[in-house]
Amino acid sequence: MSLPVPTRPASTLHHHPKPVGSGNRCEASQQSPREPLSCRRAFSTTRRLKYKTVQEQRARYKSGPFSWKAGALFFASGAALILYFRYEKARMERQRIANAAKGAGKPRVGGAFDLVDQNGTPFSHKDMKEKYALVYFGFTHCPDICPEELDKMARMIDLVAISAPQTMRPVFVTCDPARDTPAVVKTYLQEFHPAMIGLTGTWEQIKAVCKAYRVYFSTPPNVRPGQDYLVDHSIYFYLMDPEGDFVEAIGRQHSAEQAAKIITEHIHDWKGPLDRS
């Protein structure tokens, strides 16, 4: 007969948990809301240097955050802004000049007229519209001033045609209607430029158009054939816009190149309809 094996009462059984400091700490901390840093996978936060040598790295830090490319971009941007503001300032000045004659109380330059051209065809102020017009007053018997100014006018026509072709009508108005018939004007202008339009008329008509353009007119009326007399006039080119309004007077102090530049800038500033045919 075998003897029974003694057993420990259930009440005396004890569960001994593992010490906190022993075993797998990560397993022991799975119950916690945050994983301890020691259980996370370590990643390197150090940037890999792109420099091959220490000298390259030192040179980079020595130059600082700026480079020659950044400097070149900075100066190029500054130069572009300066040029832009200069252009806008010049454009606003041209606009001020163009609008000065249109203000209230300003004497009007230009106006209605009815004359004939070098071919005997009627030509009025309406025929100057839709393009810019460059108007010069003179006479065919002028010994020196008119030939010089008409040579300059011919040069201006060619220069303007380079950047703004077919946008300007060059007009010559005689101050000596008694001698400057259409045929005489036609022969005279052929010596300067084929694009010039020559205008003449009666003494009353010429006096009226000179008054409208504020041109000094000294030709006496009722001149007899062969009679000698003095003809004096203002020496300006009158620039008129496509609506027939006065823009600017160009004097003898301007060279052909300077005058052409003034004209083309006004043409390029124009926002209204412009005949280019």
Coordinates of C-alpha atoms in Angstrom, one line a residue:
M1 CA 0.0 0.0 0.0
S2 CA 1.4 3.3 -1.2
L3 CA 1.5 6.4 0.9
P4 CA -0.2 9.6 -0.4
V5 CA 2.1 12.4 -1.7
P6 CA 1.7 15.5 0.4
T7 CA 0.5 18.6 -1.5
R8 CA 0.6 22.3 -0.6
P9 CA -2.7 23.9 0.0
A10 CA -3.9 26.2 -2.8
S11 CA -3.9 29.1 -0.5
T12 CA -0.2 28.9 0.1
L13 CA 0.7 29.2 -3.6
H14 CA 2.4 32.5 -4.5
H15 CA 3.2 34.1 -7.9
H16 CA 6.5 35.8 -7.9
P17 CA 6.6 38.3 -10.8
K18 CA 9.8 39.1 -12.5
P19 CA 11.7 42.0 -11.1
V20 CA 11.3 45.2 -13.0
G21 CA 15.0 45.4 -13.7
S22 CA 15.3 41.8 -15.0
G23 CA 14.3 40.1 -18.3
N24 CA 13.2 41.8 -21.5
R25 CA 12.4 45.4 -20.6
C26 CA 10.6 45.9 -23.9
E27 CA 8.2 43.1 -23.1
A28 CA 7.6 44.5 -19.7
S29 CA 6.7 47.9 -21.1
Q30 CA 4.3 46.9 -23.8
Q31 CA 1.5 47.9 -21.4
S32 CA 2.8 51.6 -21.3
P33 CA 1.4 54.1 -23.8
R34 CA 4.9 55.2 -25.0
E35 CA 7.7 53.0 -25.9
P36 CA 11.0 53.7 -24.1
L37 CA 13.7 55.3 -26.1
S38 CA 15.9 52.3 -25.6
C39 CA 13.4 50.1 -27.5
R40 CA 13.1 52.3 -30.5
R41 CA 15.1 51.7 -33.6
A42 CA 18.0 54.1 -33.7
F43 CA 18.3 56.2 -36.9
S44 CA 21.3 58.5 -37.6
T45 CA 20.3 62.2 -37.8
T46 CA 23.8 63.3 -39.0
R47 CA 23.8 64.6 -42.6
R48 CA 26.3 63.1 -44.8
L49 CA 28.8 65.6 -45.9
K50 CA 29.0 66.2 -49.6
Y51 CA 32.5 67.6 -49.4
K52 CA 35.3 65.3 -50.5
T53 CA 37.9 67.0 -48.5
V54 CA 38.2 69.1 -45.3
Q55 CA 39.5 72.0 -47.4
E56 CA 36.3 72.1 -49.4
Q57 CA 34.2 72.2 -46.3
R58 CA 36.3 75.0 -44.8
A59 CA 36.0 76.9 -48.0
R60 CA 32.3 76.6 -48.0
Y61 CA 31.9 77.9 -44.4
K62 CA 34.5 80.6 -45.1
S63 CA 32.4 82.0 -48.0
G64 CA 29.3 82.1 -45.9
P65 CA 25.7 81.8 -47.2
F66 CA 26.5 84.0 -50.3
S67 CA 28.2 82.9 -53.5
W68 CA 29.2 84.7 -56.7
K69 CA 26.1 83.4 -58.4
A70 CA 23.9 84.9 -55.6
G71 CA 25.8 88.2 -55.9
A72 CA 25.5 88.3 -59.7
L73 CA 21.7 87.6 -59.4
F74 CA 21.4 90.4 -56.8
F75 CA 23.2 93.0 -59.0
A76 CA 21.3 91.9 -62.1
S77 CA 18.0 92.3 -60.3
G78 CA 19.0 95.7 -59.0
A79 CA 20.1 96.9 -62.5
A80 CA 16.8 95.7 -64.0
L81 CA 14.8 97.6 -61.4
I82 CA 16.8 100.8 -62.0
L83 CA 16.3 100.6 -65.8
Y84 CA 12.6 99.9 -65.3
F85 CA 12.1 103.0 -63.0
R86 CA 14.1 105.2 -65.4
Y87 CA 11.9 104.0 -68.3
E88 CA 8.7 104.7 -66.4
K89 CA 10.0 108.1 -65.4
A90 CA 10.8 109.0 -69.0
R91 CA 7.4 107.7 -70.2
M92 CA 5.5 109.7 -67.6
E93 CA 7.5 112.8 -68.6
R94 CA 6.6 112.2 -72.3
Q95 CA 3.0 111.8 -71.3
R96 CA 3.1 115.0 -69.3
I97 CA 4.5 116.9 -72.3
A98 CA 1.9 115.4 -74.6
N99 CA -1.0 116.3 -72.2
A100 CA 0.3 119.7 -71.4
A101 CA -1.2 121.4 -74.5
K102 CA -4.6 119.7 -73.9
G103 CA -5.2 121.3 -70.5
A104 CA -7.7 124.0 -69.8
G105 CA -6.4 127.5 -70.5
K106 CA -3.5 126.3 -72.7
P107 CA -3.1 127.9 -76.1
R108 CA -4.1 125.3 -78.7
V109 CA -1.5 124.4 -81.4
G110 CA -2.9 123.2 -84.7
G111 CA -6.4 123.3 -86.0
A112 CA -8.5 123.0 -89.1
F113 CA -7.2 124.0 -92.5
D114 CA -7.8 123.4 -96.2
L115 CA -4.8 123.5 -98.6
V116 CA -3.5 121.6 -101.7
D117 CA -0.6 119.3 -101.9
Q118 CA 2.3 119.3 -104.5
N119 CA 0.1 117.4 -106.9
G120 CA -2.8 119.9 -106.7
T121 CA -4.9 117.5 -104.6
P122 CA -6.9 119.0 -101.8
F123 CA -5.4 118.3 -98.4
S124 CA -7.0 119.2 -95.0
H125 CA -6.3 118.6 -91.3
K126 CA -8.4 115.5 -91.5
D127 CA -5.9 113.9 -93.8
M128 CA -3.2 114.1 -91.1
K129 CA -5.2 112.0 -88.6
E130 CA -4.9 108.3 -87.9
K131 CA -1.1 108.7 -88.1
Y132 CA 1.5 110.9 -86.4
A133 CA 2.3 114.0 -88.4
L134 CA 5.5 116.0 -88.4
V135 CA 4.8 119.5 -89.7
Y136 CA 7.5 122.0 -90.8
F137 CA 6.9 125.5 -92.1
G138 CA 9.3 127.0 -94.6
F139 CA 9.6 128.2 -98.2
T140 CA 11.5 127.1 -101.3
H141 CA 13.6 130.2 -101.7
C142 CA 15.1 129.9 -98.2
P143 CA 18.9 130.1 -98.7
D144 CA 20.1 128.0 -95.8
I145 CA 17.9 127.3 -92.8
C146 CA 15.1 125.4 -94.7
P147 CA 17.5 123.1 -96.6
E148 CA 19.3 122.2 -93.5
E149 CA 16.1 121.5 -91.6
L150 CA 14.6 119.5 -94.4
D151 CA 17.8 117.4 -94.7
K152 CA 17.4 116.7 -91.0
M153 CA 13.7 115.9 -91.5
A154 CA 14.6 113.4 -94.3
R155 CA 17.0 111.7 -91.8
M156 CA 14.3 111.7 -89.2
I157 CA 11.8 110.0 -91.6
D158 CA 14.3 107.2 -92.3
L159 CA 15.1 106.6 -88.6
V160 CA 11.5 106.5 -87.5
A161 CA 10.7 104.1 -90.2
I162 CA 13.2 101.6 -88.8
S163 CA 11.3 101.0 -85.5
A164 CA 7.8 102.4 -86.4
P165 CA 7.3 102.1 -90.1
Q166 CA 4.3 103.7 -91.9
T167 CA 3.2 105.6 -88.7
M168 CA 4.2 109.2 -89.5
R169 CA 3.3 111.7 -92.2
P170 CA 6.0 114.3 -92.9
V171 CA 4.4 117.6 -94.0
F172 CA 6.0 120.7 -95.4
V173 CA 3.8 123.9 -95.4
T174 CA 5.1 126.9 -97.4
C175 CA 5.1 130.4 -95.9
D176 CA 5.5 131.9 -99.4
P177 CA 2.3 131.0 -101.3
A178 CA 2.9 133.6 -104.0
R179 CA 6.0 131.9 -105.3
D180 CA 5.5 128.4 -104.0
T181 CA 3.0 126.9 -106.4
P182 CA 2.3 123.1 -106.2
A183 CA 4.7 122.5 -109.1
V184 CA 7.5 124.5 -107.4
V185 CA 6.9 122.7 -104.1
K186 CA 7.0 119.3 -105.8
T187 CA 10.3 119.9 -107.5
Y188 CA 11.8 121.3 -104.4
L189 CA 10.8 118.4 -102.1
Q190 CA 12.2 115.8 -104.6
E191 CA 15.6 116.9 -103.5
F192 CA 15.0 115.8 -99.9
H193 CA 12.7 112.8 -99.5
P194 CA 9.9 111.2 -101.6
A195 CA 7.6 110.7 -98.5
M196 CA 7.3 114.5 -97.9
I197 CA 3.9 116.1 -98.4
G198 CA 4.2 119.7 -99.6
L199 CA 1.2 122.0 -99.0
T200 CA 0.4 125.4 -100.4
G201 CA -2.6 127.6 -100.9
T202 CA -3.8 131.2 -101.0
W203 CA -2.2 133.9 -98.9
E204 CA -5.3 133.9 -96.6
Q205 CA -5.2 130.1 -96.2
I206 CA -1.5 130.1 -95.4
K207 CA -1.9 132.9 -92.9
A208 CA -4.7 131.1 -91.2
V209 CA -2.8 127.8 -90.8
C210 CA 0.3 129.6 -89.6
K211 CA -1.9 131.3 -87.0
A212 CA -3.3 128.0 -85.9
Y213 CA 0.1 126.5 -85.4
R214 CA 1.5 129.7 -83.7
V215 CA 4.0 130.2 -86.5
Y216 CA 5.4 133.6 -87.1
F217 CA 4.3 134.7 -90.6
S218 CA 5.7 137.9 -92.3
T219 CA 4.9 137.4 -96.0
P220 CA 3.2 140.5 -97.3
P221 CA -0.1 140.1 -99.3
N222 CA -0.7 141.0 -102.9
V223 CA 2.9 140.5 -103.9
R224 CA 3.6 141.3 -107.6
P225 CA 5.6 139.0 -109.8
G226 CA 9.4 139.7 -109.4
Q227 CA 8.9 141.7 -106.3
D228 CA 11.5 141.2 -103.5
Y229 CA 10.3 140.8 -100.0
L230 CA 11.4 139.2 -96.7
V231 CA 10.0 135.9 -95.5
D232 CA 10.5 135.1 -91.9
H233 CA 9.1 132.1 -90.0
S234 CA 9.5 130.0 -86.9
I235 CA 11.9 127.1 -87.0
Y236 CA 10.3 124.2 -85.4
F237 CA 9.0 120.7 -86.2
Y238 CA 5.5 120.3 -84.8
L239 CA 4.6 116.7 -83.8
M240 CA 0.9 115.9 -83.9
D241 CA -0.8 112.8 -82.7
P242 CA -3.3 110.6 -84.6
E243 CA -6.2 112.6 -83.2
G244 CA -4.8 115.8 -84.5
D245 CA -3.6 117.1 -81.1
F246 CA -0.2 118.8 -80.6
V247 CA 2.3 116.7 -78.8
E248 CA 5.7 118.4 -78.8
A249 CA 7.8 121.0 -80.7
I250 CA 11.3 119.8 -81.9
G251 CA 13.8 122.6 -82.3
R252 CA 17.1 123.1 -84.0
Q253 CA 18.9 122.0 -80.8
H254 CA 17.8 118.5 -81.5
S255 CA 19.8 116.3 -83.9
A256 CA 18.1 114.0 -86.3
E257 CA 18.8 111.1 -84.1
Q258 CA 17.5 112.8 -80.9
A259 CA 14.4 114.0 -82.7
A260 CA 13.7 110.5 -84.2
K261 CA 14.0 109.0 -80.7
I262 CA 11.5 111.5 -79.3
I263 CA 9.1 110.7 -82.1
T264 CA 9.3 106.9 -81.8
E265 CA 8.9 107.0 -78.1
H266 CA 5.7 108.9 -78.4
I267 CA 4.5 106.5 -81.1
H268 CA 5.2 103.5 -78.9
D269 CA 3.4 105.2 -76.0
W270 CA 0.3 105.7 -78.1
K271 CA -2.6 103.5 -76.9
G272 CA -5.3 104.5 -79.4
P273 CA -5.9 103.5 -83.0
L274 CA -2.9 104.0 -85.3
D275 CA -2.8 103.5 -89.1
R276 CA 0.2 101.5 -90.1
S277 CA -0.7 101.0 -93.7

